[in-house]
CSV table of C-alpha atoms in Angstrom, one decimal:
chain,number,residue,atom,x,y,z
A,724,UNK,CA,7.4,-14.9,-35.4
A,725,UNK,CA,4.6,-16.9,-37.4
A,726,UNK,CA,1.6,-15.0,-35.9
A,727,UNK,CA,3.7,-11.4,-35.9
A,728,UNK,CA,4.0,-12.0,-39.9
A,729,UNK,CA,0.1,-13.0,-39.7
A,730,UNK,CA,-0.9,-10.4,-38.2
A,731,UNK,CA,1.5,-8.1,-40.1
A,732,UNK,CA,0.2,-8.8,-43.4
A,733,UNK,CA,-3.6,-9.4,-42.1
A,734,UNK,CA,-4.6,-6.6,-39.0
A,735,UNK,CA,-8.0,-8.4,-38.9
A,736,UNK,CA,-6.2,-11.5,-37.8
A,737,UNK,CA,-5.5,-10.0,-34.2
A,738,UNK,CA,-9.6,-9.5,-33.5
A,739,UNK,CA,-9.7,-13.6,-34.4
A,740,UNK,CA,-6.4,-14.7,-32.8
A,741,UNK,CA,-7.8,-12.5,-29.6
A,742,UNK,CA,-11.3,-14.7,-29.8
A,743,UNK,CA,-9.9,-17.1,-29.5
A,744,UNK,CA,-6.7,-17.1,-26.9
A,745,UNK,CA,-9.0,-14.4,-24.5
A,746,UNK,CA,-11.4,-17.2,-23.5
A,747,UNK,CA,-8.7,-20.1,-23.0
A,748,UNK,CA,-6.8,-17.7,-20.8
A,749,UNK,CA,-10.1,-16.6,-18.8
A,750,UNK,CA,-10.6,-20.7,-17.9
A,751,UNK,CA,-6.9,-20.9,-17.3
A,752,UNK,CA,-6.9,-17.9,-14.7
A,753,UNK,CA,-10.3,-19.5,-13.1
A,754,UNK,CA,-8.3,-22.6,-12.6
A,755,UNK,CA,-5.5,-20.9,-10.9
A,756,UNK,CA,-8.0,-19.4,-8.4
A,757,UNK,CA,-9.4,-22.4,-7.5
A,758,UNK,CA,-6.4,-23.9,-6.7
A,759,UNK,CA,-4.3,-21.2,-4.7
A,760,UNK,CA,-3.7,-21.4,-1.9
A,761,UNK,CA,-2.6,-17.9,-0.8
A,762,UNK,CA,-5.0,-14.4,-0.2
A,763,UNK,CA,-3.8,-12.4,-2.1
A,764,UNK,CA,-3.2,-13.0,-5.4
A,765,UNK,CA,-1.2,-11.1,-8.5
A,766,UNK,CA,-2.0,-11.5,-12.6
A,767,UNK,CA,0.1,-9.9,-14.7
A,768,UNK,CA,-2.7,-8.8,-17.8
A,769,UNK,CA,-1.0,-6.3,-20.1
A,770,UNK,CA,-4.2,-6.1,-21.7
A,771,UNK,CA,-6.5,-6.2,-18.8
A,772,UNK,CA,-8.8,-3.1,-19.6
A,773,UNK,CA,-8.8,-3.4,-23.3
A,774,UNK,CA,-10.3,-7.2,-23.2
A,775,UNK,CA,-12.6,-7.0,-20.4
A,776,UNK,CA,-10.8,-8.4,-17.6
A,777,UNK,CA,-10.9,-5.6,-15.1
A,778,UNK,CA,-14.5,-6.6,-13.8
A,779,UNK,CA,-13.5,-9.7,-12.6
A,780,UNK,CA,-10.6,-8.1,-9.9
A,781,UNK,CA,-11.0,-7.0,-6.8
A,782,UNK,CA,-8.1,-4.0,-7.0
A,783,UNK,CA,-6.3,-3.2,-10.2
A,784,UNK,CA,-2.5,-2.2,-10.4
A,785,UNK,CA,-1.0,-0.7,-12.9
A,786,UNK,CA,2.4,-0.8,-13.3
A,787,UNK,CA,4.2,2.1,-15.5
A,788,UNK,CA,7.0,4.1,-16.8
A,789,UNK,CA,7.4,7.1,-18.6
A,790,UNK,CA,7.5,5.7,-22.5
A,791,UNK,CA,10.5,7.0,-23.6
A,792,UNK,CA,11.9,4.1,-20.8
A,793,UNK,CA,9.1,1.3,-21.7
A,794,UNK,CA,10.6,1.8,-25.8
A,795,UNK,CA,14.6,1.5,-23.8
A,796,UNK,CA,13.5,-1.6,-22.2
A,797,UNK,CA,11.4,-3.4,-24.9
A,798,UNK,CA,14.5,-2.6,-27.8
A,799,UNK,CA,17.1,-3.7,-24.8
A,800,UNK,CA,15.4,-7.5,-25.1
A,801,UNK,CA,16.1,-7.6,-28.6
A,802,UNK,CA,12.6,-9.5,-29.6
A,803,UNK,CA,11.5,-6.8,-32.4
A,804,UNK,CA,11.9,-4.0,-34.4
A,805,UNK,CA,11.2,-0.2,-33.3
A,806,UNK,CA,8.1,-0.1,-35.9
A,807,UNK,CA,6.9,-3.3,-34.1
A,808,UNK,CA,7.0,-2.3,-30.7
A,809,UNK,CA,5.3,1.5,-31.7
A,810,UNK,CA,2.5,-1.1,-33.5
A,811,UNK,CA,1.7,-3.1,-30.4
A,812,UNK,CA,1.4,-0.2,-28.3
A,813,UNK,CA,-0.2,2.0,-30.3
A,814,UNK,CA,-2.9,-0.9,-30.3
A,815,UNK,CA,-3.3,-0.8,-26.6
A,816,UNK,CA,-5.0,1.8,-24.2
A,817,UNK,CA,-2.4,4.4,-22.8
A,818,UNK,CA,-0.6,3.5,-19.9
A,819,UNK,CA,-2.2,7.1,-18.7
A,820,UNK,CA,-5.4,5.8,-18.4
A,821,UNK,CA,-5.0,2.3,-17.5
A,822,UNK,CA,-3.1,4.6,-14.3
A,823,UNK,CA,-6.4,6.6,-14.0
A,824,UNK,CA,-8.5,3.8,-13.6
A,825,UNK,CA,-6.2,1.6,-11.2
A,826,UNK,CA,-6.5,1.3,-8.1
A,827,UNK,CA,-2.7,1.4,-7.2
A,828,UNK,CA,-0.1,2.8,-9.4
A,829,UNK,CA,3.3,1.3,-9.2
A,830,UNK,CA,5.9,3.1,-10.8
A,831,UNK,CA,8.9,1.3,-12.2
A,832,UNK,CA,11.6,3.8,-12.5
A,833,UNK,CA,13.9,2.3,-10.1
A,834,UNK,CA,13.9,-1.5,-8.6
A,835,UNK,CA,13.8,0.3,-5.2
A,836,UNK,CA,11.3,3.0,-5.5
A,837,UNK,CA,9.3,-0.5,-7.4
A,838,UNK,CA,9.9,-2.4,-4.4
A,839,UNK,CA,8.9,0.4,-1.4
A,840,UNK,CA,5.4,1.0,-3.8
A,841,UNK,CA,4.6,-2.7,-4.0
A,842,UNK,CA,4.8,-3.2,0.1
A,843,UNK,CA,2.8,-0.2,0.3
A,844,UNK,CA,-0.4,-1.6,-2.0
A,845,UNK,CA,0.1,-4.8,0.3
A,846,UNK,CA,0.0,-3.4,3.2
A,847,UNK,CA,-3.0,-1.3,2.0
A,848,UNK,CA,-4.7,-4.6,0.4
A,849,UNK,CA,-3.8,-6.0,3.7
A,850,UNK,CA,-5.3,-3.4,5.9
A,851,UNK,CA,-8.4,-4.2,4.0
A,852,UNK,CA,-9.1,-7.7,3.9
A,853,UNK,CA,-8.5,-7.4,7.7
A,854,UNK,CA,-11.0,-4.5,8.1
A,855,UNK,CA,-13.6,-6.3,5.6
């Protein structure tokens, strides 16, 4: 709630709160990788494309719904206001193209159709490590 009112009052603190979480969570992700164990691994980056972080993937999902669904879900958790929710995602790139440069799209309209796209970009992710 304390940075939300920061940044609320201050727009210019987002650029400086960003400098300074972006690079913490870069050497936090770096750590992770060193220590999985698994092939394939999954980071959930809302903000993947807008601070950088696409570069450093090898395949890039994006995971979507139409917005008038994204606003239901976001309002059905409660955590903020209408007017805060159109803020933080006016801020961000459209989901349209953060689709358009992904490598997979994963559509979240139902947990089943989520689930039958999600074995397919394994299977596919898969299928390539094997071929590589």
């Amino acid at each position: 709630m304390v940075l939300k009112r920061i940044i609320g009052a201050d727009p210019s603190a987002l650029k400086r709160i960003e400098a300074i979480v972006h690079p913490l969570v870069f050497a936090d992700r770096a750590a992770f990788r060193k220590k999985a164990a698994s092939e394939i691994l999954v980071f959930d980056i809302p903000l993947l494309y807008e601070a950088g972080g696409a570069a450093e993937m090898d395949a890039v999902a994006c995971v979507l719904v139409s917005p008038e669904v994204q606003e239901e879900r976001v309002m059905a958790r409660g955590t903020m206001t209408r007017e805060q929710f159109l803020s933080i995602r006016d801020k961000q790139m459209p989901a349209s193209e953060k689709a358009a440069k992904a490598d997979y799209v994963i559509v979240t309209d139902t947990l089943e159709h989520a689930r039958r796209q999600v074995a397919d970009v394994l299977a596919d992710i898969r299928r390539k490590m094997a071929d590589a």
